[in-house]
Amino acid sequence: MSMNGNENQFTTVTGTLNTSAGQIPSTSAEYKSADRLAAWKARWGIHRAAWLIKPGLYALGAPSAASPVFATANYKLSFDNLRRNLKGIDSWILVLNTKGINVWCAAGKGTFGTLELVRSIMETGLEKLLEHKSIILPQLGAPGVAAHRVKAYTGFSVTYGPVRAEDIPEFMRLGNKTSPEMREVRFGFFDRIILAPVEFVQFGKYILPAALILYLLGLKADAVLAAGALLAGSVLVPAFLPRLPGRSFALKGAAAGFSVVAALSPLLDFDLYQFCARTLIYIPIASFIGLEFTGSSTYTSLSGVKKEMRIAMPAQALALLTGLLMLAFRRLL
Amino acid sequence: MSLRYLKGVATLKLDAARCTGCGMCVNVCPHAVFRLENRKAIITDADLCMECGACALNCPVQAITVKKGTGCATAVRNGFLHGTEPDCGCGEDSGC
Ligand code: SF4
Ligand code: SF4
């Protein structure tokens, strides 16, 4: 995949620095409106795959042989997030080739990993450039990197820095040590709500056209409920995650779906039978989307997701089928 | 953190006999699952573990085992459909 043609609008490369290891592209801590726009687009899933940074070594400010080295992924948002938090810190940035995927996801897959780090330490000639042999990795890269192996292969010692790049200055003040708060991944309201657009777009692309068709077929109430289920699963689940009942995401999605159907019901003129059938149809849809949010959450385990899916998937399918049969049955009568 | 996932499912195991108390697991865990006590690591609450695998990979003496994976429903479904390990096609339009 090529760097897209808009690259120069961004603050990716601002010049070059001549060093003992050759010419090194330099970058800056400046964050422009074009960078902000790119981040916004990436969040909405627009051209997500195009936000690649060329892997390799970058200089930020005027780094020397004693300056620290920070590693990151070659995804624009990861790179920007690092450099904008290095204001006033002359440093080297080592961009690993993670195929445009952020640090955490790439570490999970192993592309932000021991071998890639070792390869890029060697290929960039980092050793010749520095008088020290240490490199700072974002802590979220740890699922892919075995620090002791990197040391054994290259002699470089890996220090895990804070989860959030904004804590880097404080981390350095503490003598390159993280505090317990810096190490903890959070999943607060803001962390969750910025994920809602991607969820909404991902499912909206199927549900919104379906709702439109329902509307054109004269099934206005169903069009509204379908959109409501989409909203429940993709927006209410992230927004109210800690308040929705249970620990299971499928259950949280179902609860959000039920609230939406219940809230909309005074507007729809359904008898009880119709209401029940609709509940059985739209709650599983919200539940399904809610369960998908496990993929964006920062605390769900694979064992847990497997466990809840074994129960949730058949339950969702059964409810949906029952609801549809109820409606079909009534037509036939 | 107030958010907790399902109880008693995490596959995390710690072999205290091997542990040298280096503290690496404490450094890498994003959910503060470990604590050092009397120069040994202990698991404070395994229900907080998201099975990211960072601790096991970074323990220099292999005192920790965990079945690493991403807790992602899409991944589990993809894995099931393709008969492979769970795989979320991350990076395209997935949220992770
Ligand atoms: S990383 Fe391993 S050896 Fe070090 S404290 Fe943790 S369990 Fe013990
Ligand atoms: S697998 Fe990850 S979340 Fe679980 S204890 Fe290890 S580092 Fe912590």
Short mmCIF file of C-alpha atoms in Angstrom, two decimals, chain B:
data_model
loop_
_atom_site.label_atom_id
_atom_site.label_comp_id
_atom_site.label_asym_id
_atom_site.label_seq_id
_atom_site.Cartn_x
_atom_site.Cartn_y
_atom_site.Cartn_z
CA MET B 1 -11.60 0.15 37.72
CA SER B 2 -15.26 -0.49 38.10
CA LEU B 3 -15.66 -2.46 34.90
CA ARG B 4 -15.25 -6.17 35.35
CA TYR B 5 -15.90 -8.94 32.88
CA LEU B 6 -17.27 -12.46 33.47
CA LYS B 7 -16.23 -14.24 36.65
CA GLY B 8 -13.84 -17.16 36.84
CA VAL B 9 -13.08 -17.58 33.14
CA ALA B 10 -9.54 -16.23 32.78
CA THR B 11 -6.89 -18.86 31.97
CA LEU B 12 -4.13 -17.07 33.90
CA LYS B 13 -1.84 -19.26 36.06
CA LEU B 14 1.20 -18.32 38.10
CA ASP B 15 3.84 -20.79 39.28
CA ALA B 16 5.11 -19.13 42.43
CA ALA B 17 7.98 -21.60 42.77
CA ARG B 18 9.61 -20.29 39.60
CA CYS B 19 9.04 -16.60 40.26
CA THR B 20 12.14 -14.56 41.00
CA GLY B 21 10.24 -11.42 41.93
CA CYS B 22 11.65 -9.34 39.08
CA GLY B 23 8.44 -7.33 38.83
CA MET B 24 8.16 -7.40 35.06
CA CYS B 25 4.59 -8.75 35.19
CA VAL B 26 3.61 -5.86 37.46
CA ASN B 27 5.11 -3.43 34.92
CA VAL B 28 3.35 -4.76 31.85
CA CYS B 29 -0.13 -5.66 33.10
CA PRO B 30 -2.71 -3.07 32.03
CA HIS B 31 -5.19 -4.14 34.70
CA ALA B 32 -3.00 -4.34 37.82
CA VAL B 33 -3.56 -8.08 38.16
CA PHE B 34 -0.19 -8.64 39.87
CA ARG B 35 1.41 -7.37 43.02
CA LEU B 36 4.77 -8.16 44.56
CA GLU B 37 4.62 -9.54 48.07
CA ASN B 38 7.66 -10.87 49.92
CA ARG B 39 9.66 -10.71 46.69
CA LYS B 40 7.19 -12.89 44.83
CA ALA B 41 4.46 -12.01 42.40
CA ILE B 42 0.90 -12.75 43.46
CA ILE B 43 -2.33 -12.58 41.51
CA THR B 44 -4.64 -10.07 43.16
CA ASP B 45 -7.80 -10.72 41.13
CA ALA B 46 -7.75 -13.01 38.10
CA ASP B 47 -11.19 -11.76 37.02
CA LEU B 48 -9.52 -8.51 35.96
CA CYS B 49 -7.31 -10.36 33.46
CA MET B 50 -8.10 -9.73 29.79
CA GLU B 51 -5.68 -12.44 28.57
CA CYS B 52 -3.49 -10.03 26.63
CA GLY B 53 -0.49 -12.26 27.28
CA ALA B 54 1.93 -9.45 28.13
CA CYS B 55 2.89 -10.91 31.52
CA ALA B 56 3.56 -14.42 30.27
CA LEU B 57 5.62 -13.18 27.30
CA ASN B 58 7.71 -10.84 29.44
CA CYS B 59 8.32 -13.14 32.39
CA PRO B 60 11.96 -14.09 31.98
CA VAL B 61 11.53 -17.43 33.79
CA GLN B 62 8.20 -18.54 32.29
CA ALA B 63 6.43 -18.54 35.63
CA ILE B 64 3.18 -17.37 34.05
CA THR B 65 0.88 -19.08 31.59
CA VAL B 66 -2.20 -17.64 29.97
CA LYS B 67 -4.07 -18.50 26.81
CA LYS B 68 -3.49 -15.27 24.92
CA GLY B 69 -6.25 -13.91 22.76
CA THR B 70 -8.40 -10.90 21.97
CA GLY B 71 -11.75 -10.76 23.66
CA CYS B 72 -13.52 -9.77 20.49
CA ALA B 73 -16.78 -11.30 19.30
CA THR B 74 -16.01 -10.64 15.63
CA ALA B 75 -12.72 -12.48 16.02
CA VAL B 76 -14.37 -15.48 17.64
CA ARG B 77 -16.98 -15.62 14.90
CA ASN B 78 -14.38 -15.29 12.11
CA GLY B 79 -12.33 -18.03 13.71
CA PHE B 80 -15.38 -20.25 13.97
CA LEU B 81 -16.46 -19.63 10.36
CA HIS B 82 -13.01 -20.19 8.91
CA GLY B 83 -12.08 -22.99 11.25
CA THR B 84 -9.04 -21.09 12.49
CA GLU B 85 -7.97 -19.39 15.69
CA PRO B 86 -9.96 -16.25 16.53
CA ASP B 87 -8.92 -13.46 14.18
CA CYS B 88 -10.33 -9.99 14.03
CA GLY B 89 -9.50 -8.49 10.66
CA CYS B 90 -8.03 -5.55 12.54
CA GLY B 91 -6.94 -2.45 10.71
CA GLU B 92 -9.51 -2.30 8.01
CA ASP B 93 -12.63 -0.88 9.51
CA SER B 94 -12.69 -2.66 12.83
CA GLY B 95 -12.67 -0.55 15.91
CA CYS B 96 -9.63 -2.02 17.54
#
